[in-house]
PDB file of C-alpha atoms and ligand atoms in Angstrom:
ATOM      1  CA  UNK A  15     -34.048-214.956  -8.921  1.00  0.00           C
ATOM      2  CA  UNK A  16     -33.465-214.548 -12.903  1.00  0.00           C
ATOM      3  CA  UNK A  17     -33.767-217.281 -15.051  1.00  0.00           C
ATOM      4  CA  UNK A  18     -29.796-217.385 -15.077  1.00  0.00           C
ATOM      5  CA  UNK A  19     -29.768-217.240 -11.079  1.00  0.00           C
ATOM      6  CA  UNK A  20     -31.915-220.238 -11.103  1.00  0.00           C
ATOM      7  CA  UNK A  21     -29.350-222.297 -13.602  1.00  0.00           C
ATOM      8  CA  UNK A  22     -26.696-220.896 -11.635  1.00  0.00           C
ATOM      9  CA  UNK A  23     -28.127-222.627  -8.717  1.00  0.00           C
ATOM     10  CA  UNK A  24     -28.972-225.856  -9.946  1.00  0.00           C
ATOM     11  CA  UNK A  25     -25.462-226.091 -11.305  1.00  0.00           C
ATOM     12  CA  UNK A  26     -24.394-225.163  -7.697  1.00  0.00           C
ATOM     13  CA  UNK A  27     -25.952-228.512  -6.200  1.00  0.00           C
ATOM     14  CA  UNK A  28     -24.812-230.341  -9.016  1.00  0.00           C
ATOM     15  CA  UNK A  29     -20.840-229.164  -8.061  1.00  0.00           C
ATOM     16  CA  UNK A  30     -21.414-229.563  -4.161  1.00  0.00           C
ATOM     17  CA  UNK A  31     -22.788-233.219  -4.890  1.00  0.00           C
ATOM     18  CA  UNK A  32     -19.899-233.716  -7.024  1.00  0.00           C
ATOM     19  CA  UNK A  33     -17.849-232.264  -4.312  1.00  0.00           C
ATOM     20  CA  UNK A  34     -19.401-234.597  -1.008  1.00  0.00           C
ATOM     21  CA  UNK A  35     -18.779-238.065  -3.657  1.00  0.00           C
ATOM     22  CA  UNK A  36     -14.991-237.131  -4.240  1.00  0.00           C
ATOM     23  CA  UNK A  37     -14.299-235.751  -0.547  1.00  0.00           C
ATOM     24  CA  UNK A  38     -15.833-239.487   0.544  1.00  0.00           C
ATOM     25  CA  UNK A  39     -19.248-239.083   1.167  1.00  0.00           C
ATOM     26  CA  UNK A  40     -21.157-242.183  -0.047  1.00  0.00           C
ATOM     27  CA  UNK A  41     -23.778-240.430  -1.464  1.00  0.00           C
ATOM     28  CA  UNK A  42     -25.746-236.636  -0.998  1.00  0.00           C
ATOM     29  CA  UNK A  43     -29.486-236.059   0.435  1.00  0.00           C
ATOM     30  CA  UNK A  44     -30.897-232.892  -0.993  1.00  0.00           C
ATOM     31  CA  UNK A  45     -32.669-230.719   1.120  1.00  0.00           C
ATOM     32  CA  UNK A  46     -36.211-230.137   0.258  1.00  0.00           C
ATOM     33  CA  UNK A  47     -37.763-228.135   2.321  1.00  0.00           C
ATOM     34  CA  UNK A  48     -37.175-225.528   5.052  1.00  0.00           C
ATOM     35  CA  UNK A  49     -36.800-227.415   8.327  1.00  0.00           C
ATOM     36  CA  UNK A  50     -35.796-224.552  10.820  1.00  0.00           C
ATOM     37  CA  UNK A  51     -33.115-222.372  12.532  1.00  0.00           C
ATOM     38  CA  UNK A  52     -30.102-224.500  11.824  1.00  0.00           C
ATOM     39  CA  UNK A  53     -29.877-223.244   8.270  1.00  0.00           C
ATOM     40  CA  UNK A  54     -30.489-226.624   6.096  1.00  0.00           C
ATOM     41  CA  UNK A  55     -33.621-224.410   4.709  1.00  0.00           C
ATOM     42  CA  UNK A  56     -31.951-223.087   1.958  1.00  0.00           C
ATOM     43  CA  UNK A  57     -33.743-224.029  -1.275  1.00  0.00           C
ATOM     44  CA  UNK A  58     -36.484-225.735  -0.039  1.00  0.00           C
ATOM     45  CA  UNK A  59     -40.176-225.507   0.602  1.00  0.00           C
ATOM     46  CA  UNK A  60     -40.441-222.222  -0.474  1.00  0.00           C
ATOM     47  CA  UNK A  61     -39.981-222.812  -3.852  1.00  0.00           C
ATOM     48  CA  UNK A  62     -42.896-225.192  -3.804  1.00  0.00           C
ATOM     49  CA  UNK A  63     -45.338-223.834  -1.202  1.00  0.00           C
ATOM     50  CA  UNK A  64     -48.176-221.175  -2.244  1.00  0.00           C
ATOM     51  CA  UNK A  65     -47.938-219.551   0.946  1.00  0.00           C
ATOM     52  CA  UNK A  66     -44.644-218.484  -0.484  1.00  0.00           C
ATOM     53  CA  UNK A  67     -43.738-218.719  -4.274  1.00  0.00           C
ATOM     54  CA  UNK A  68     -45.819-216.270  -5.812  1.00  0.00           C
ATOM     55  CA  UNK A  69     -43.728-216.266  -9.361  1.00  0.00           C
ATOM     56  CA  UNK A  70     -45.503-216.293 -12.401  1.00  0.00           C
ATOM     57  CA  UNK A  71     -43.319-217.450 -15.041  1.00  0.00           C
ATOM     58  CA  UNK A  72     -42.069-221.329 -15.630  1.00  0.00           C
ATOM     59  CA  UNK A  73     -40.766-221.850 -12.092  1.00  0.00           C
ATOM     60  CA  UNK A  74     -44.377-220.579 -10.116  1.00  0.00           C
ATOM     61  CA  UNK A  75     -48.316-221.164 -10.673  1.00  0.00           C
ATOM     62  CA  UNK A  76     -49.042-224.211 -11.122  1.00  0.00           C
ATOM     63  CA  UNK A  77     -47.872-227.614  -9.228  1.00  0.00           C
ATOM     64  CA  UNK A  78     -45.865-228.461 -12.135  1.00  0.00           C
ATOM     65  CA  UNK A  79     -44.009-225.224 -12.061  1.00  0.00           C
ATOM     66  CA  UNK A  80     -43.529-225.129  -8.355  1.00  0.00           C
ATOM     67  CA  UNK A  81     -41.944-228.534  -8.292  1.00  0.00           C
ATOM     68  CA  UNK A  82     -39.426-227.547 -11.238  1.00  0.00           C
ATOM     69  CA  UNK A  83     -36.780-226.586  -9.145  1.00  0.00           C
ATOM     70  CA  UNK A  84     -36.708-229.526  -6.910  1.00  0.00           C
ATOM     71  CA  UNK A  85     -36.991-231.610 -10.022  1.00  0.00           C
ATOM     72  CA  UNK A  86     -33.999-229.726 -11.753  1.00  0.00           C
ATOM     73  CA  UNK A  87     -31.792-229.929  -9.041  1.00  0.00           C
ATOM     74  CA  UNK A  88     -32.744-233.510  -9.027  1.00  0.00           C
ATOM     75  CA  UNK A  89     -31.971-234.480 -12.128  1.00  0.00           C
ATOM     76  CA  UNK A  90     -28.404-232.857 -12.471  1.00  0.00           C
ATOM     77  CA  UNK A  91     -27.332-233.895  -9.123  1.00  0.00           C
ATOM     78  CA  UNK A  92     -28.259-237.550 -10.555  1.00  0.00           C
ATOM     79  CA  UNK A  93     -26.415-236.400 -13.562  1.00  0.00           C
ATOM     80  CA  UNK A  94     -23.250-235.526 -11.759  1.00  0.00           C
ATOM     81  CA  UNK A  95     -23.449-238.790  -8.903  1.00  0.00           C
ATOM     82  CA  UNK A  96     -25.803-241.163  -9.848  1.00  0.00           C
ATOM     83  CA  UNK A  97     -29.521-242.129  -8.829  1.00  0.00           C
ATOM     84  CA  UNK A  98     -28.196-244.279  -6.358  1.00  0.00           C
ATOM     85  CA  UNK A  99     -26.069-241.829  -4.690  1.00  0.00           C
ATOM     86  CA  UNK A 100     -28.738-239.448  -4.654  1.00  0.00           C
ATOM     87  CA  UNK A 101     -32.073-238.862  -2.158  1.00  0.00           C
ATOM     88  CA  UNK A 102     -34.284-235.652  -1.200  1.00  0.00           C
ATOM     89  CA  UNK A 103     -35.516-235.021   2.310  1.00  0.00           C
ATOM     90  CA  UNK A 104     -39.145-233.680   2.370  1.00  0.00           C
ATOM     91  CA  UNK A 105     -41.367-232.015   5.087  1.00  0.00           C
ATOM     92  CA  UNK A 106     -45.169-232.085   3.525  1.00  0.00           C
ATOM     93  CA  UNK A 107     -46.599-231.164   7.036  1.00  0.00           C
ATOM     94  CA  UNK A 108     -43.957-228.718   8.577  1.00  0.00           C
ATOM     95  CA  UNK A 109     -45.394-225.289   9.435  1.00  0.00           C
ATOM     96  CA  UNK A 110     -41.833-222.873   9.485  1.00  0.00           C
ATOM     97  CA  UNK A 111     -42.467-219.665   8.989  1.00  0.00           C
ATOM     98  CA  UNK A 112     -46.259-220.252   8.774  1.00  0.00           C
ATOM     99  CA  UNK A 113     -45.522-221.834   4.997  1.00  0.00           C
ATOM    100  CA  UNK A 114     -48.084-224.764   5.319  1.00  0.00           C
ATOM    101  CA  UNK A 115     -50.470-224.949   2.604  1.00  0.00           C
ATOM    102  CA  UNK A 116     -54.112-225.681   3.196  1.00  0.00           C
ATOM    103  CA  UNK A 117     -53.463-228.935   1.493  1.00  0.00           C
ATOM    104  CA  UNK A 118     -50.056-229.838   0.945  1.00  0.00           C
ATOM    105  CA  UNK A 119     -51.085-233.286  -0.073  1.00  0.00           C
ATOM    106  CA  UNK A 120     -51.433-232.234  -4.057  1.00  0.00           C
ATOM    107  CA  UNK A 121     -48.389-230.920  -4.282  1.00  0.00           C
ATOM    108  CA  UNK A 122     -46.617-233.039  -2.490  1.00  0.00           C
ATOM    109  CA  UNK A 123     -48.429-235.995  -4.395  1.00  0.00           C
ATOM    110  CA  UNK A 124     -46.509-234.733  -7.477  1.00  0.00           C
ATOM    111  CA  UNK A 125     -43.480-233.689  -6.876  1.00  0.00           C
ATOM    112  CA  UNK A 126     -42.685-237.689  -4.844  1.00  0.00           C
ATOM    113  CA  UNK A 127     -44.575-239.486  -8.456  1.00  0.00           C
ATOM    114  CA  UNK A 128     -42.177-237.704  -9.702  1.00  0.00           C
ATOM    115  CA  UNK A 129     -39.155-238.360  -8.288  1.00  0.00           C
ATOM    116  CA  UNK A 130     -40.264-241.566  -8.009  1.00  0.00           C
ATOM    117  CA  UNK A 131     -39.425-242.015 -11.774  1.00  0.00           C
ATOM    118  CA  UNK A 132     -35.574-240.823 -11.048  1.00  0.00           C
ATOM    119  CA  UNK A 133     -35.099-243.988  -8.657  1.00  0.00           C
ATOM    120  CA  UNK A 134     -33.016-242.384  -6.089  1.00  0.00           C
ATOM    121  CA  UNK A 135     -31.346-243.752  -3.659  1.00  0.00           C
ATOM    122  CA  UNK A 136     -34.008-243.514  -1.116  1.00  0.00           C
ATOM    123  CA  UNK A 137     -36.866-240.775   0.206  1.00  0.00           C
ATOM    124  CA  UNK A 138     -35.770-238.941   3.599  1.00  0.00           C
ATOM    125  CA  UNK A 139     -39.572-237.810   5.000  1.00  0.00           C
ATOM    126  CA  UNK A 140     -40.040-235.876   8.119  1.00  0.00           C
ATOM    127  CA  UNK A 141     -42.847-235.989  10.450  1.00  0.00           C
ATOM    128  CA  UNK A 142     -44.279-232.704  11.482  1.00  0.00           C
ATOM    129  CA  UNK A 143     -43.988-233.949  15.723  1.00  0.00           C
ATOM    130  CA  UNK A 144     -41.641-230.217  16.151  1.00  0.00           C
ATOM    131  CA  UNK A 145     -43.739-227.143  16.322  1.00  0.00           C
ATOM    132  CA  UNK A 146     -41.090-224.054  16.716  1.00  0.00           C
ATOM    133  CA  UNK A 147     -39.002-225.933  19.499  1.00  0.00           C
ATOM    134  CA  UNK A 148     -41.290-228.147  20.971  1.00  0.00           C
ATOM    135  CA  UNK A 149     -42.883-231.781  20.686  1.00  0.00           C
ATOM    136  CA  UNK A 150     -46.264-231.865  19.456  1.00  0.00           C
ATOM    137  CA  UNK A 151     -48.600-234.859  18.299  1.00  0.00           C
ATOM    138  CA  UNK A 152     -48.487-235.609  14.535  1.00  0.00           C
ATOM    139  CA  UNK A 153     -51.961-234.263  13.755  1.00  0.00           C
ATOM    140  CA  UNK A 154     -55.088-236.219  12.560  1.00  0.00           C
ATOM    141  CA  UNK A 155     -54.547-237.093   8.809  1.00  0.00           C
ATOM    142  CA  UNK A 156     -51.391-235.081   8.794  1.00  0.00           C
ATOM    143  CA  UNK A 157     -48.462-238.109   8.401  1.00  0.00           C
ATOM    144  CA  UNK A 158     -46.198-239.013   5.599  1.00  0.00           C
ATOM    145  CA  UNK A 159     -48.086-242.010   5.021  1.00  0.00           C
ATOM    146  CA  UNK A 160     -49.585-240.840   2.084  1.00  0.00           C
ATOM    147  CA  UNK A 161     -45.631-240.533   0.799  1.00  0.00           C
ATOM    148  CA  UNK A 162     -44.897-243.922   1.951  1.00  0.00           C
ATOM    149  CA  UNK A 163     -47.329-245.441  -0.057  1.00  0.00           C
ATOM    150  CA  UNK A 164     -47.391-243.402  -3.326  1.00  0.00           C
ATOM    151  CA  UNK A 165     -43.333-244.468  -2.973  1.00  0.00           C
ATOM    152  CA  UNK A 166     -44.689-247.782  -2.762  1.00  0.00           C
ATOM    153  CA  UNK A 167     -40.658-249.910  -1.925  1.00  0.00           C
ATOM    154  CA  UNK A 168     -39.258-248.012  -4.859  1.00  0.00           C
ATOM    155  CA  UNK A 169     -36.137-247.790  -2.625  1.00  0.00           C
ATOM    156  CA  UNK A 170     -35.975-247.181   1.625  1.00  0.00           C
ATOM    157  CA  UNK A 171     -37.834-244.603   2.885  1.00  0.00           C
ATOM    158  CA  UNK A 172     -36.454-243.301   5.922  1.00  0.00           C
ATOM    159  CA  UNK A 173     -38.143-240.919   8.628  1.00  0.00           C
ATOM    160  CA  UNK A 174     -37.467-238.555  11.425  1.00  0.00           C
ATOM    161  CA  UNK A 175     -39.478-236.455  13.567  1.00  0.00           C
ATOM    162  CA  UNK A 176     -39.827-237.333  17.656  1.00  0.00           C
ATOM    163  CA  UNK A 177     -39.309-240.875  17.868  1.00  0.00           C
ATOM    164  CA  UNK A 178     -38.575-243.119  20.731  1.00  0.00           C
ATOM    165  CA  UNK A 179     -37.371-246.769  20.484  1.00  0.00           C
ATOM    166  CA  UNK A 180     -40.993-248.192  20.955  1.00  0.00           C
ATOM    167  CA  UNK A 181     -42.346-245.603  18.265  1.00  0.00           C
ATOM    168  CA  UNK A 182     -39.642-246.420  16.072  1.00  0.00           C
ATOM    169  CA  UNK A 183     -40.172-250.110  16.515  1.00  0.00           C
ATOM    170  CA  UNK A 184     -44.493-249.694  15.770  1.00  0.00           C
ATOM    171  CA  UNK A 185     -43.866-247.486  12.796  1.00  0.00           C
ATOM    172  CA  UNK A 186     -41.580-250.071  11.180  1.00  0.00           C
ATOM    173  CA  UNK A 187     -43.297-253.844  12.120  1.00  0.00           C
ATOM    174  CA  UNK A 188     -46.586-252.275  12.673  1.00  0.00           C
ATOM    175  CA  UNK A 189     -47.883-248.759  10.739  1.00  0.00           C
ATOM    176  CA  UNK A 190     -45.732-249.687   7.631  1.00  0.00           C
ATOM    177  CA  UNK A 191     -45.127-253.480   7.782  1.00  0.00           C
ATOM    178  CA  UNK A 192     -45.427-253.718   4.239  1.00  0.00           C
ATOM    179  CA  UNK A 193     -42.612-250.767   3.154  1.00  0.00           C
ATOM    180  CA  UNK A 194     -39.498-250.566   3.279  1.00  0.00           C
ATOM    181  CA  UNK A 195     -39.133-247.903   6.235  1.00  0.00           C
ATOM    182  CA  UNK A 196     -36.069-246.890   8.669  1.00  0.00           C
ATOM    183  CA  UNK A 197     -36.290-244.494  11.444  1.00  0.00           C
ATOM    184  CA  UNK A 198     -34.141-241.821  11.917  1.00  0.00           C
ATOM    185  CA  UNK A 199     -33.074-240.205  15.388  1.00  0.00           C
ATOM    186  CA  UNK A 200     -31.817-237.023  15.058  1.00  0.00           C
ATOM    187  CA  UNK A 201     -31.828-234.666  18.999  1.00  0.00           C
ATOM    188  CA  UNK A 202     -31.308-237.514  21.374  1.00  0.00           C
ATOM    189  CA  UNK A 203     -28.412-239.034  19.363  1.00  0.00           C
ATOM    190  CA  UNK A 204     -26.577-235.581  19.772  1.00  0.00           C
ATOM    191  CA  UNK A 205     -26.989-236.846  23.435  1.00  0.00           C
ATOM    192  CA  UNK A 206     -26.370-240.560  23.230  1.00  0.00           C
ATOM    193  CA  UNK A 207     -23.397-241.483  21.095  1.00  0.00           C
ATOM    194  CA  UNK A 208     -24.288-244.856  22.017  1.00  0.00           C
ATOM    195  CA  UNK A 209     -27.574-244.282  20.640  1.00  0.00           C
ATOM    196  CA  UNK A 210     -27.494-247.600  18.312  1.00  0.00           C
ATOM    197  CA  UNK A 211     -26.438-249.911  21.091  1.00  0.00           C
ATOM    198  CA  UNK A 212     -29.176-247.976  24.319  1.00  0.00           C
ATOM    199  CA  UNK A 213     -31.987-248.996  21.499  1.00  0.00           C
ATOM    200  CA  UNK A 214     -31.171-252.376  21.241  1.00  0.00           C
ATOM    201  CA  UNK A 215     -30.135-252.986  25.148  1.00  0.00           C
ATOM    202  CA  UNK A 216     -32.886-250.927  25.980  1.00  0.00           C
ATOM    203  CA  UNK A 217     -30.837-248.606  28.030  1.00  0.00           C
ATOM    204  CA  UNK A 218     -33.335-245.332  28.364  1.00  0.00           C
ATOM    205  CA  UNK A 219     -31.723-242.345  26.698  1.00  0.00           C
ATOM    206  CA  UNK A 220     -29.406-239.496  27.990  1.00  0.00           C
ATOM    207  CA  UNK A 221     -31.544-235.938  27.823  1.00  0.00           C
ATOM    208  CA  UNK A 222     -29.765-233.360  25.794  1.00  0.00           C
ATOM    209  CA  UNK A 223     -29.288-230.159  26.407  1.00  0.00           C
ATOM    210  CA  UNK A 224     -31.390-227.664  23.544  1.00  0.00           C
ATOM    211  CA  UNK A 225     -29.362-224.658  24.448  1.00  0.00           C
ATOM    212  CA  UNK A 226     -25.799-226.302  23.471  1.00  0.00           C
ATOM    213  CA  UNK A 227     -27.425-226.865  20.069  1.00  0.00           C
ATOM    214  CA  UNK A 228     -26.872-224.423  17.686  1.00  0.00           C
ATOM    215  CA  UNK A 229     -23.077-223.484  18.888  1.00  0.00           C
ATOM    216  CA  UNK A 230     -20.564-223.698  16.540  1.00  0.00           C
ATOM    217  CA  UNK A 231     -16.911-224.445  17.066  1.00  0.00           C
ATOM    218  CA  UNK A 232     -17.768-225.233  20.835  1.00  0.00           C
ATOM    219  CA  UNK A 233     -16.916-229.228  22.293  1.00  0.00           C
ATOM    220  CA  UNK A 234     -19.654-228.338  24.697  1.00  0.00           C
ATOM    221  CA  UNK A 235     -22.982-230.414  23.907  1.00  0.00           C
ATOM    222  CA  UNK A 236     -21.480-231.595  20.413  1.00  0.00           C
ATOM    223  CA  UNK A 237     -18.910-234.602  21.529  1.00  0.00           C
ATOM    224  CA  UNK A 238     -18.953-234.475  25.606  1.00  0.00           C
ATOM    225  CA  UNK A 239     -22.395-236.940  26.236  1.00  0.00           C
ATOM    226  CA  UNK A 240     -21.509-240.244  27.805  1.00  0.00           C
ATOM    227  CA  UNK A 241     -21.954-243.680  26.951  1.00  0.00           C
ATOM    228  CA  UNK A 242     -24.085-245.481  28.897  1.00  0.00           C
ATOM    229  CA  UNK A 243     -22.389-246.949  31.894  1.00  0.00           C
ATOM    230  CA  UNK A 244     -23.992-250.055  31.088  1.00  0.00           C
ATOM    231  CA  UNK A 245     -21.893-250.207  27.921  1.00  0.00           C
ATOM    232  CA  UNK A 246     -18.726-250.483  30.648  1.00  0.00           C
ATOM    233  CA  UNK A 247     -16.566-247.925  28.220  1.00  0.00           C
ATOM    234  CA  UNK A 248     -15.739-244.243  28.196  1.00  0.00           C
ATOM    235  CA  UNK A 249     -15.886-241.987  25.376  1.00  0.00           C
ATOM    236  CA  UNK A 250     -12.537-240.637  24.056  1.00  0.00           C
TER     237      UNK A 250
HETATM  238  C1  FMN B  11     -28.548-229.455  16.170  1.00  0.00           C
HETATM  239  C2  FMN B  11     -29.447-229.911  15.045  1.00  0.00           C
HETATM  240  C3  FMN B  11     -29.097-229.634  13.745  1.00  0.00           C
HETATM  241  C4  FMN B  11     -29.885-230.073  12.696  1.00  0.00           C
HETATM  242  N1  FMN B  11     -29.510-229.811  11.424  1.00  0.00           N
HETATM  243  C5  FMN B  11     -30.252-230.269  10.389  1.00  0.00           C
HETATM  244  C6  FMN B  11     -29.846-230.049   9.072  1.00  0.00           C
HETATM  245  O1  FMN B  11     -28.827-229.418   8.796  1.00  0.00           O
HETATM  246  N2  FMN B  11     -30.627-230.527   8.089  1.00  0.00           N
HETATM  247  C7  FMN B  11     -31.775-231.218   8.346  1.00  0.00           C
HETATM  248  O2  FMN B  11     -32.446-231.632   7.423  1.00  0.00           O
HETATM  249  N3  FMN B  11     -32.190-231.438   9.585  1.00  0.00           N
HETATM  250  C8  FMN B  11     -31.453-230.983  10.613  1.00  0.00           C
HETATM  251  N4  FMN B  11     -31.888-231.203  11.881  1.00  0.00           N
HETATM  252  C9  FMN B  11     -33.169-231.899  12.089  1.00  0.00           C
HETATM  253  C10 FMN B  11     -32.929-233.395  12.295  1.00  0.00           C
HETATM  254  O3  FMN B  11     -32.307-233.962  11.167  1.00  0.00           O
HETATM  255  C11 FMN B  11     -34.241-234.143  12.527  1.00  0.00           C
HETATM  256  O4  FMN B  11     -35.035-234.142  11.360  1.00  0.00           O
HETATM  257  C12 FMN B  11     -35.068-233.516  13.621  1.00  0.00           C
HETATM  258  O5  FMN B  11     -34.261-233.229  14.743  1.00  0.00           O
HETATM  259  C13 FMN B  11     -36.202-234.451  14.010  1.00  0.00           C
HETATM  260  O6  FMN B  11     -35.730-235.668  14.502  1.00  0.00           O
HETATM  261  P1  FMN B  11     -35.661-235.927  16.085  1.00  0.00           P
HETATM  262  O7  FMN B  11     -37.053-235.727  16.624  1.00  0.00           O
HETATM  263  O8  FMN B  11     -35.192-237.357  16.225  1.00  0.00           O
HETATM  264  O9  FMN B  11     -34.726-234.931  16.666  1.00  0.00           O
HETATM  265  C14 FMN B  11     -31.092-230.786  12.953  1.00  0.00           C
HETATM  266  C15 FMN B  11     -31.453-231.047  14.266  1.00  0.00           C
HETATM  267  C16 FMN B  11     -30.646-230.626  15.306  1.00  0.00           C
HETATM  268  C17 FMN B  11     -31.074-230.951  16.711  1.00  0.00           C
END
């Protein structure tokens, strides 16, 4: 990208946040890093991953210069919505495309002190439990934790990555009883529209179905899962 491409850009997310406020979205959650096949890894962790951005000039090199473009985007999507209507979604461990860095910690250390100082709305973090398509174990010393507590309550800090009820319920009152931490379900409420109300009934969760996933303008998988027959009502 040319230095114009790059301003370009930024102005893009600064429109499309602009856009999601005045279409009646309550606020917009930039997307960090590059999470996968379903195309949310646009700008990402390329930008500030080694394994990847091997630019030279102010936007490359150095962690400074490989945070600059989250940072930018950052500040004019603030600009254009507000701090409070605006968060970014980070993946320090995730290993897409083979783009983890030896130590991501560094660089991922600077970019959240700084966006720390733009008071967002809140931090979306992901735990690296998906390798490809499957579950895998977070692995030893490779957690967000370090992110949690560099954030240290600035605002919520919400995170996803293969959790069930009971892990959800440890991470929060247990791991990080001192933070200000939600959990975030992302596959198995595809499959449980009810997914709120099975978590606090304890009502064990529907499966979904992987291959219905990534199929667009099909009902199939997207809005036909049931509601728990506890619950006693149907979905429309
Ligand atoms: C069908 C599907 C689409 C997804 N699309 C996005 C997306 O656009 N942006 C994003 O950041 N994450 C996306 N994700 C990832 C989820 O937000 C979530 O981080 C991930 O599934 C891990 O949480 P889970 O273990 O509870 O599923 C998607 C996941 C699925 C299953």
């Amino acid at each position: 990208m040319t230095e114009a491409d790059i301003s370009a850009t930024v102005e893009d997310y600064a429109n499309a946040a602009s856009n999601a406020i005045e279409a009646g979205f309550d606020g917009v959650e930039i997307h960090g890093y590059r999470s996968g096949r379903d195309g949310s890894g646009d700008f990402s962790n390329d930008v500030v991953a080694t394994t990847c951005n091997q630019r030279t000039d102010g936007w490359g090199g150095d962690v400074e210069r490989r945070c600059r473009f989250h940072l930018e985007v950052t500040r004019a999507v603030i600009s254009a919505v507000g701090s409070h209507r605006t968060a970014m979604r980070l993946s320090p461990w995730s290993d897409y495309l083979d783009m983890l860095m030896d130590d991501p910690i560094p660089t991922f250390t600077h970019l959240v002190a700084e966006l720390k100082k733009l008071k967002l709305g809140y931090l979306s973090l992901i735990e690296a439990r998906i390798r490809g398509n499957d579950d895998s174990d977070v692995a030893a010393g490779q957690d967000v934790g370090f992110l949690v507590k560099l954030w240290n309550n600035t605002s919520p800090v919400f995170i996803a990555g293969g959790f069930t009820p009971e892990r959800a319920r440890e991470t929060v009152d247990e791991t990080y009883r001192e933070y200000d931490v939600g959990i975030m379900f992302g596959r198995h409420f595809v499959s449980n529209p009810d997914l709120v109300d099975r978590v606090k009934k304890h009502i064990e969760f529907a499966d979904y179905d992987r291959s219905v996933f990534y199929t667009p303008k099909l009902a199939k998988g997207y809005i036909d899962y049931a509601y728990a027959p506890e619950h006693g009502i149907q979905a429309s």
